[in-house]
Short mmCIF file of C-alpha atoms in Angstrom, two decimals:
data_model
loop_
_atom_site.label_atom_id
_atom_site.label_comp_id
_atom_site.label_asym_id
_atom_site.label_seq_id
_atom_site.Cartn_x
_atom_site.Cartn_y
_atom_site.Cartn_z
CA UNK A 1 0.00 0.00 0.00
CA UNK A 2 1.39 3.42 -0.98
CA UNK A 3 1.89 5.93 2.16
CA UNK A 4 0.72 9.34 1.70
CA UNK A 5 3.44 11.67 2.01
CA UNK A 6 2.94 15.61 3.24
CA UNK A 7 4.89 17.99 3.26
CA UNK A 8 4.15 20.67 6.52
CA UNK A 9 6.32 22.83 6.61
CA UNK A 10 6.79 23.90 10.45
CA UNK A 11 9.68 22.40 12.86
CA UNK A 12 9.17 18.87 12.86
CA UNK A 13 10.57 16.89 16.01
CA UNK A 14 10.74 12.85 16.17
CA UNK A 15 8.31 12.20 19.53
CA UNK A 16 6.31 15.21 19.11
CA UNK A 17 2.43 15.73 18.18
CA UNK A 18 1.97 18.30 15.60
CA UNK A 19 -1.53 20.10 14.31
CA UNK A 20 -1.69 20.27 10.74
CA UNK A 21 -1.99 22.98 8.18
CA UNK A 22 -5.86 23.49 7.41
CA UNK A 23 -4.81 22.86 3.67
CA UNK A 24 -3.28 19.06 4.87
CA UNK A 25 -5.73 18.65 7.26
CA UNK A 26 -8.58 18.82 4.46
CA UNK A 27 -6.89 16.88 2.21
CA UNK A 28 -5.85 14.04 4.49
CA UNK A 29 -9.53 13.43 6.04
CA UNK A 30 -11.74 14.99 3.20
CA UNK A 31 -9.78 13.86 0.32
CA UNK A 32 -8.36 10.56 1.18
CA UNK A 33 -10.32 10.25 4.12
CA UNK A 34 -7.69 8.82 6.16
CA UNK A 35 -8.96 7.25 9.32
CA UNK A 36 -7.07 8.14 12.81
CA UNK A 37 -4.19 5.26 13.23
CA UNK A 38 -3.66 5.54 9.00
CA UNK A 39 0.49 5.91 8.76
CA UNK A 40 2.10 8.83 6.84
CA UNK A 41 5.00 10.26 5.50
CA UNK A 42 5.45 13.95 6.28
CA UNK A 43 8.91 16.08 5.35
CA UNK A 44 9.70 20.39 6.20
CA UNK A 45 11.00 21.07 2.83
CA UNK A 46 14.40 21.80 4.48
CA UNK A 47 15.61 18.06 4.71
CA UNK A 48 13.55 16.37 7.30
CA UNK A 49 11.39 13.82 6.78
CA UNK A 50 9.88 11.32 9.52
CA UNK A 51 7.34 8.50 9.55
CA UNK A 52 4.18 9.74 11.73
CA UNK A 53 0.65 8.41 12.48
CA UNK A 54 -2.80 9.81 12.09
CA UNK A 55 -3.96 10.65 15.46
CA UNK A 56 -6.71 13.05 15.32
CA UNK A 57 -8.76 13.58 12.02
CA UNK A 58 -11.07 16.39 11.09
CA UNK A 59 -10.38 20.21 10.80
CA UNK A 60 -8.21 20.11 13.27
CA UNK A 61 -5.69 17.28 12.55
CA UNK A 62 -2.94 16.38 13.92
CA UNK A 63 0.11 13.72 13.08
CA UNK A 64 2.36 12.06 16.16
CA UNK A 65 5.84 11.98 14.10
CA UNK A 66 8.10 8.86 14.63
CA UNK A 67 11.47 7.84 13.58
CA UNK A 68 13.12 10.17 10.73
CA UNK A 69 13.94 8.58 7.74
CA UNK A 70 17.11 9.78 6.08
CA UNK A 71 16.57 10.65 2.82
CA UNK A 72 19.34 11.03 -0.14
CA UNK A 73 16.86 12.25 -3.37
CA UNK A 74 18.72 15.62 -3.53
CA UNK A 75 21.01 15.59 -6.57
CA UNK A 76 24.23 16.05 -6.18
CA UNK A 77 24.76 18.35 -8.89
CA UNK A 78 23.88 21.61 -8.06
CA UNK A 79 21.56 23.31 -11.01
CA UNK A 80 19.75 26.68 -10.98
CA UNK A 81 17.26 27.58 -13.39
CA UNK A 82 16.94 31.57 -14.54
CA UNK A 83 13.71 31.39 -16.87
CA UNK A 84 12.13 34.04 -18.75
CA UNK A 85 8.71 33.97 -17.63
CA UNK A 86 6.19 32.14 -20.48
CA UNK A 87 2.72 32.21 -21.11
CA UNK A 88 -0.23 30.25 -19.56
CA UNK A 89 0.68 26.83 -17.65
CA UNK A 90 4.01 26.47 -19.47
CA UNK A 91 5.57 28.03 -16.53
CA UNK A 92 3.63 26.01 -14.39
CA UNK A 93 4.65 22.66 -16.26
CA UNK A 94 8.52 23.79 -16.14
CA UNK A 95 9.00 24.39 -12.55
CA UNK A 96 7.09 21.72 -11.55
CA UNK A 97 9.52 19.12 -14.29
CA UNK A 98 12.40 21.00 -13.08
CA UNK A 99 11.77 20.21 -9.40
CA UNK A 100 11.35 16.20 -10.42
CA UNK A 101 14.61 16.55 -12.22
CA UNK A 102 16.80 18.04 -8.90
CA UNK A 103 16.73 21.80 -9.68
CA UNK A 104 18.34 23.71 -6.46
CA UNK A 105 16.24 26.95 -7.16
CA UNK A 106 14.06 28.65 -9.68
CA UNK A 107 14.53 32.68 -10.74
CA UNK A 108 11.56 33.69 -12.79
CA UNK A 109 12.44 36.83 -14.91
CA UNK A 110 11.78 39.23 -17.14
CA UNK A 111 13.10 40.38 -20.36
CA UNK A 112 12.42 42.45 -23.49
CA UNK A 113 10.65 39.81 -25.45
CA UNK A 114 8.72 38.47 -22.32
CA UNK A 115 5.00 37.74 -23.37
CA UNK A 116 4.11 37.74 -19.69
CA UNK A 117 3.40 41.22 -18.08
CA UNK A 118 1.77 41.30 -14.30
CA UNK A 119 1.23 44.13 -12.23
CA UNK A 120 2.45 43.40 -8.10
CA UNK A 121 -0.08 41.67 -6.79
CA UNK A 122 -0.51 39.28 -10.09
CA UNK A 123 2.90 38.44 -9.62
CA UNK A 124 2.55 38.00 -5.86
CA UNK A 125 -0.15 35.21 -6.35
CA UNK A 126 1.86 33.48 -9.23
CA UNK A 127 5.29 33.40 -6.88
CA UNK A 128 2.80 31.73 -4.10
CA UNK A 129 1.17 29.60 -7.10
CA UNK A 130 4.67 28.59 -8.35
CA UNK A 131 6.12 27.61 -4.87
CA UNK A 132 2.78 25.41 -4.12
CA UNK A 133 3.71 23.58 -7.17
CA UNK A 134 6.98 23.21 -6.05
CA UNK A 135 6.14 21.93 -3.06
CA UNK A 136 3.20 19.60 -4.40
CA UNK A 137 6.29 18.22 -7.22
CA UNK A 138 8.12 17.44 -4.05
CA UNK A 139 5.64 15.06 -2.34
CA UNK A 140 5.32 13.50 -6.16
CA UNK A 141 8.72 13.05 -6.49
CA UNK A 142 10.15 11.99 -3.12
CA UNK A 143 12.14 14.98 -2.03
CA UNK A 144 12.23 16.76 1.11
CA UNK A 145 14.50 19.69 0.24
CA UNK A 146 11.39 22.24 -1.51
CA UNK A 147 13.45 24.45 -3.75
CA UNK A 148 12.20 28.38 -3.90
CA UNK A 149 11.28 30.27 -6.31
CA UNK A 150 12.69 33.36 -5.87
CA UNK A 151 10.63 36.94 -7.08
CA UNK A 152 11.04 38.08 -10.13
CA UNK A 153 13.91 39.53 -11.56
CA UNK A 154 14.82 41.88 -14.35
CA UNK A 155 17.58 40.08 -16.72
CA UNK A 156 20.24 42.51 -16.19
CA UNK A 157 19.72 42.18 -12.39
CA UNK A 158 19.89 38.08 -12.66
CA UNK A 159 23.10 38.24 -14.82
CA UNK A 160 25.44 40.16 -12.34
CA UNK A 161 23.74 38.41 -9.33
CA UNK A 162 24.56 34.87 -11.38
CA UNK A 163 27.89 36.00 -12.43
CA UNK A 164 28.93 36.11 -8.46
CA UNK A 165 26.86 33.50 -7.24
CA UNK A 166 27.07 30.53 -9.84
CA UNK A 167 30.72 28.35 -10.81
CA UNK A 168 29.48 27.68 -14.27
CA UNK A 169 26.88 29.95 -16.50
CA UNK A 170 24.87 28.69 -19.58
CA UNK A 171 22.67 30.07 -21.77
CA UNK A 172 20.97 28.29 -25.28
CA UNK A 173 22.44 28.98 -28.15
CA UNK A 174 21.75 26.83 -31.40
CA UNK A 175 24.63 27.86 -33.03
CA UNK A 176 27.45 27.17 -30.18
CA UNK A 177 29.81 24.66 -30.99
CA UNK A 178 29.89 23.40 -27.46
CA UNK A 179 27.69 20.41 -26.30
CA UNK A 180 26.32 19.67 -22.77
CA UNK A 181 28.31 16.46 -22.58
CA UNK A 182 31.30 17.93 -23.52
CA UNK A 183 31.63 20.59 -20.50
CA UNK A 184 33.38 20.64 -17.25
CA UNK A 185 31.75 20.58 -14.40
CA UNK A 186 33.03 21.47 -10.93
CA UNK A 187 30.36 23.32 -9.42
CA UNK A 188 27.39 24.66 -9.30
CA UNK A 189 25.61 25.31 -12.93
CA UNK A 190 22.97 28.13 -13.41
CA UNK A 191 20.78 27.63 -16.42
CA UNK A 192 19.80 30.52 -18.30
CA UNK A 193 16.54 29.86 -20.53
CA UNK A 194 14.66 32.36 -22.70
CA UNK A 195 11.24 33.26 -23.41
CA UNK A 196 9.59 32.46 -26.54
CA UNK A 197 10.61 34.26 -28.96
CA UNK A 198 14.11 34.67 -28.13
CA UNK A 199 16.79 37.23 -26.37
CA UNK A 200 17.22 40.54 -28.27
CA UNK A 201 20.53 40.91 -29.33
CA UNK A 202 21.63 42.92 -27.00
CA UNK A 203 20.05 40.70 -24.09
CA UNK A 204 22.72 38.04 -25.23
CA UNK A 205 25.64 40.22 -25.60
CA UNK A 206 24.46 41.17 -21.86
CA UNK A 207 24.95 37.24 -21.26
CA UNK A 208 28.33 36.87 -23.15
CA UNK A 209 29.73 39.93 -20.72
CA UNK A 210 28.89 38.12 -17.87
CA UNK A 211 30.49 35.21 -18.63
CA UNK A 212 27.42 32.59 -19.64
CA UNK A 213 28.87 30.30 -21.97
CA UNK A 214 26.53 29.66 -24.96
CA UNK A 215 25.63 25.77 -25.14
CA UNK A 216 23.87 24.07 -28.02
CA UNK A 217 20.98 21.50 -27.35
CA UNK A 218 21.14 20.62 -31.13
CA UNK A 219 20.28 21.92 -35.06
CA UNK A 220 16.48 21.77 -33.45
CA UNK A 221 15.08 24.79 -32.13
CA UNK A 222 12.73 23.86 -29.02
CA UNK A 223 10.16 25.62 -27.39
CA UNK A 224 11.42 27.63 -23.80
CA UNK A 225 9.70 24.91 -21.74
CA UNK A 226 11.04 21.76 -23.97
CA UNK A 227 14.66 23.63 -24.29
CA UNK A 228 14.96 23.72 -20.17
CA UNK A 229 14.06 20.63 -19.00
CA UNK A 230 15.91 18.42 -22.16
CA UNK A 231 19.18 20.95 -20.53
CA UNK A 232 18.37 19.65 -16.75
CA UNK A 233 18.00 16.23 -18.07
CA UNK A 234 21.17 16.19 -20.06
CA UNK A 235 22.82 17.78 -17.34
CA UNK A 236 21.64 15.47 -14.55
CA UNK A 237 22.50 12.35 -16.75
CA UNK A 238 25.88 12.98 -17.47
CA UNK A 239 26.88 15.19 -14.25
CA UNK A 240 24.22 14.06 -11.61
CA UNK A 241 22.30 11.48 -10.44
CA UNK A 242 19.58 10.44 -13.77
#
């Protein structure tokens, strides 16, 4: 029998009796309707994960957390994704991939050729929207480390940030000579994808100067959502754990 797994994020303690997030509790007894005494797996999204029991069900649920299971999903290879916002679920559909395929973090952004355009509270509810997923691809996918999805940045802003913070720097480029396969890899990787229509010009000179290396996925040109995750999944097969 498959275990539900949760993810709750509050301090979880092996021994302790916990109340559960209205959102959990609702889908645990309303849902599933899991009786009181049904097991569970329930993980923080920082690393912890522990076995725990159904003790009280209803609104106001609550989970008595047992032993804590060590858990080694997290890829080794440490990947960040920089994507140019795109249009209706295809964002959606590429964080949530990108979670199931070991990305460390997620920086939505915005560039000149971005079809996506959100006042502040828009892009408020999408961040929240975007980490749910995150979190929801997590209990899929057996993970307990939820990876954020940081606000929205400008692509100027993201390139000097990445340029400090990242070992290695890609970015697409169907005419590089250079492969995937054929790089070396030390560190960590940031992945820079754009939107749908492209990077001006002068949005990948901006790249070039700080120091993204242009990659080539092929003679194919694939759509922003297909051109990320076949990148992840190259670079988790030959550097990581796929």
């Amino acid at each position: 029998m498959r275990i539900t797994r949760i993810y709750e994020p509050q301090a979880l303690t092996s021994g302790a009796t916990i109340a559960l997030a209205e959102q959990n509790a609702a889908h645990l007894c309303k849902v599933l309707r899991l009786q009181e005494g049904a097991p569970l797996q329930v993980f923080d999204g920082h690393g912890h994960e522990f076995k725990a029991i159904l003790v009280k069900s209803g609104k106001n649920a609550a989970i008595a957390l047992q032993e804590e299971i060590i858990n080694t999903r997290e890829s080794p290879l440490v990947t960040i994704l920089g994507q140019v916002i795109s249009r209706g679920d295809k964002m959606d559909f590429t964080i949530q991939k990108a979670v199931e395929l070991g990305i460390h973090a997620i920086y939505p952004l915005s560039s000149a050729r971005c079809g996506v355009k959100l006042d502040v509270k828009r892009m408020e509810r999408k961040l929240d929207a975007w980490q749910k997923i995150a979190a929801g691809a997590c209990e899929q996918c057996g993970r307990a480390v939820v990876p954020t999805v940081h606000p929205l940045m400008d692509l100027a802003n993201f390139c000097s940030y990445a340029q400090d913070a990242f070992e290695l720097r890609l970015t697409l480029d169907p005419t590089a000579s250079v492969r995937l396969r054929d790089l070396n890899v030390s560190g960590s990787i940031c992945l820079l994808i754009g939107p749908e229509g492209g990077f001006a010009p002068e949005e990948t000179t901006l790249a070039t100067e700080h120091a993204f290396t242009g990659v080539s996925l092929g003679p194919r040109i694939l759509r922003t959502e297909t051109a990320a995750l076949t990148a992840l999944s190259i670079l988790g097969s030959h550097f990581g754990d796929l």
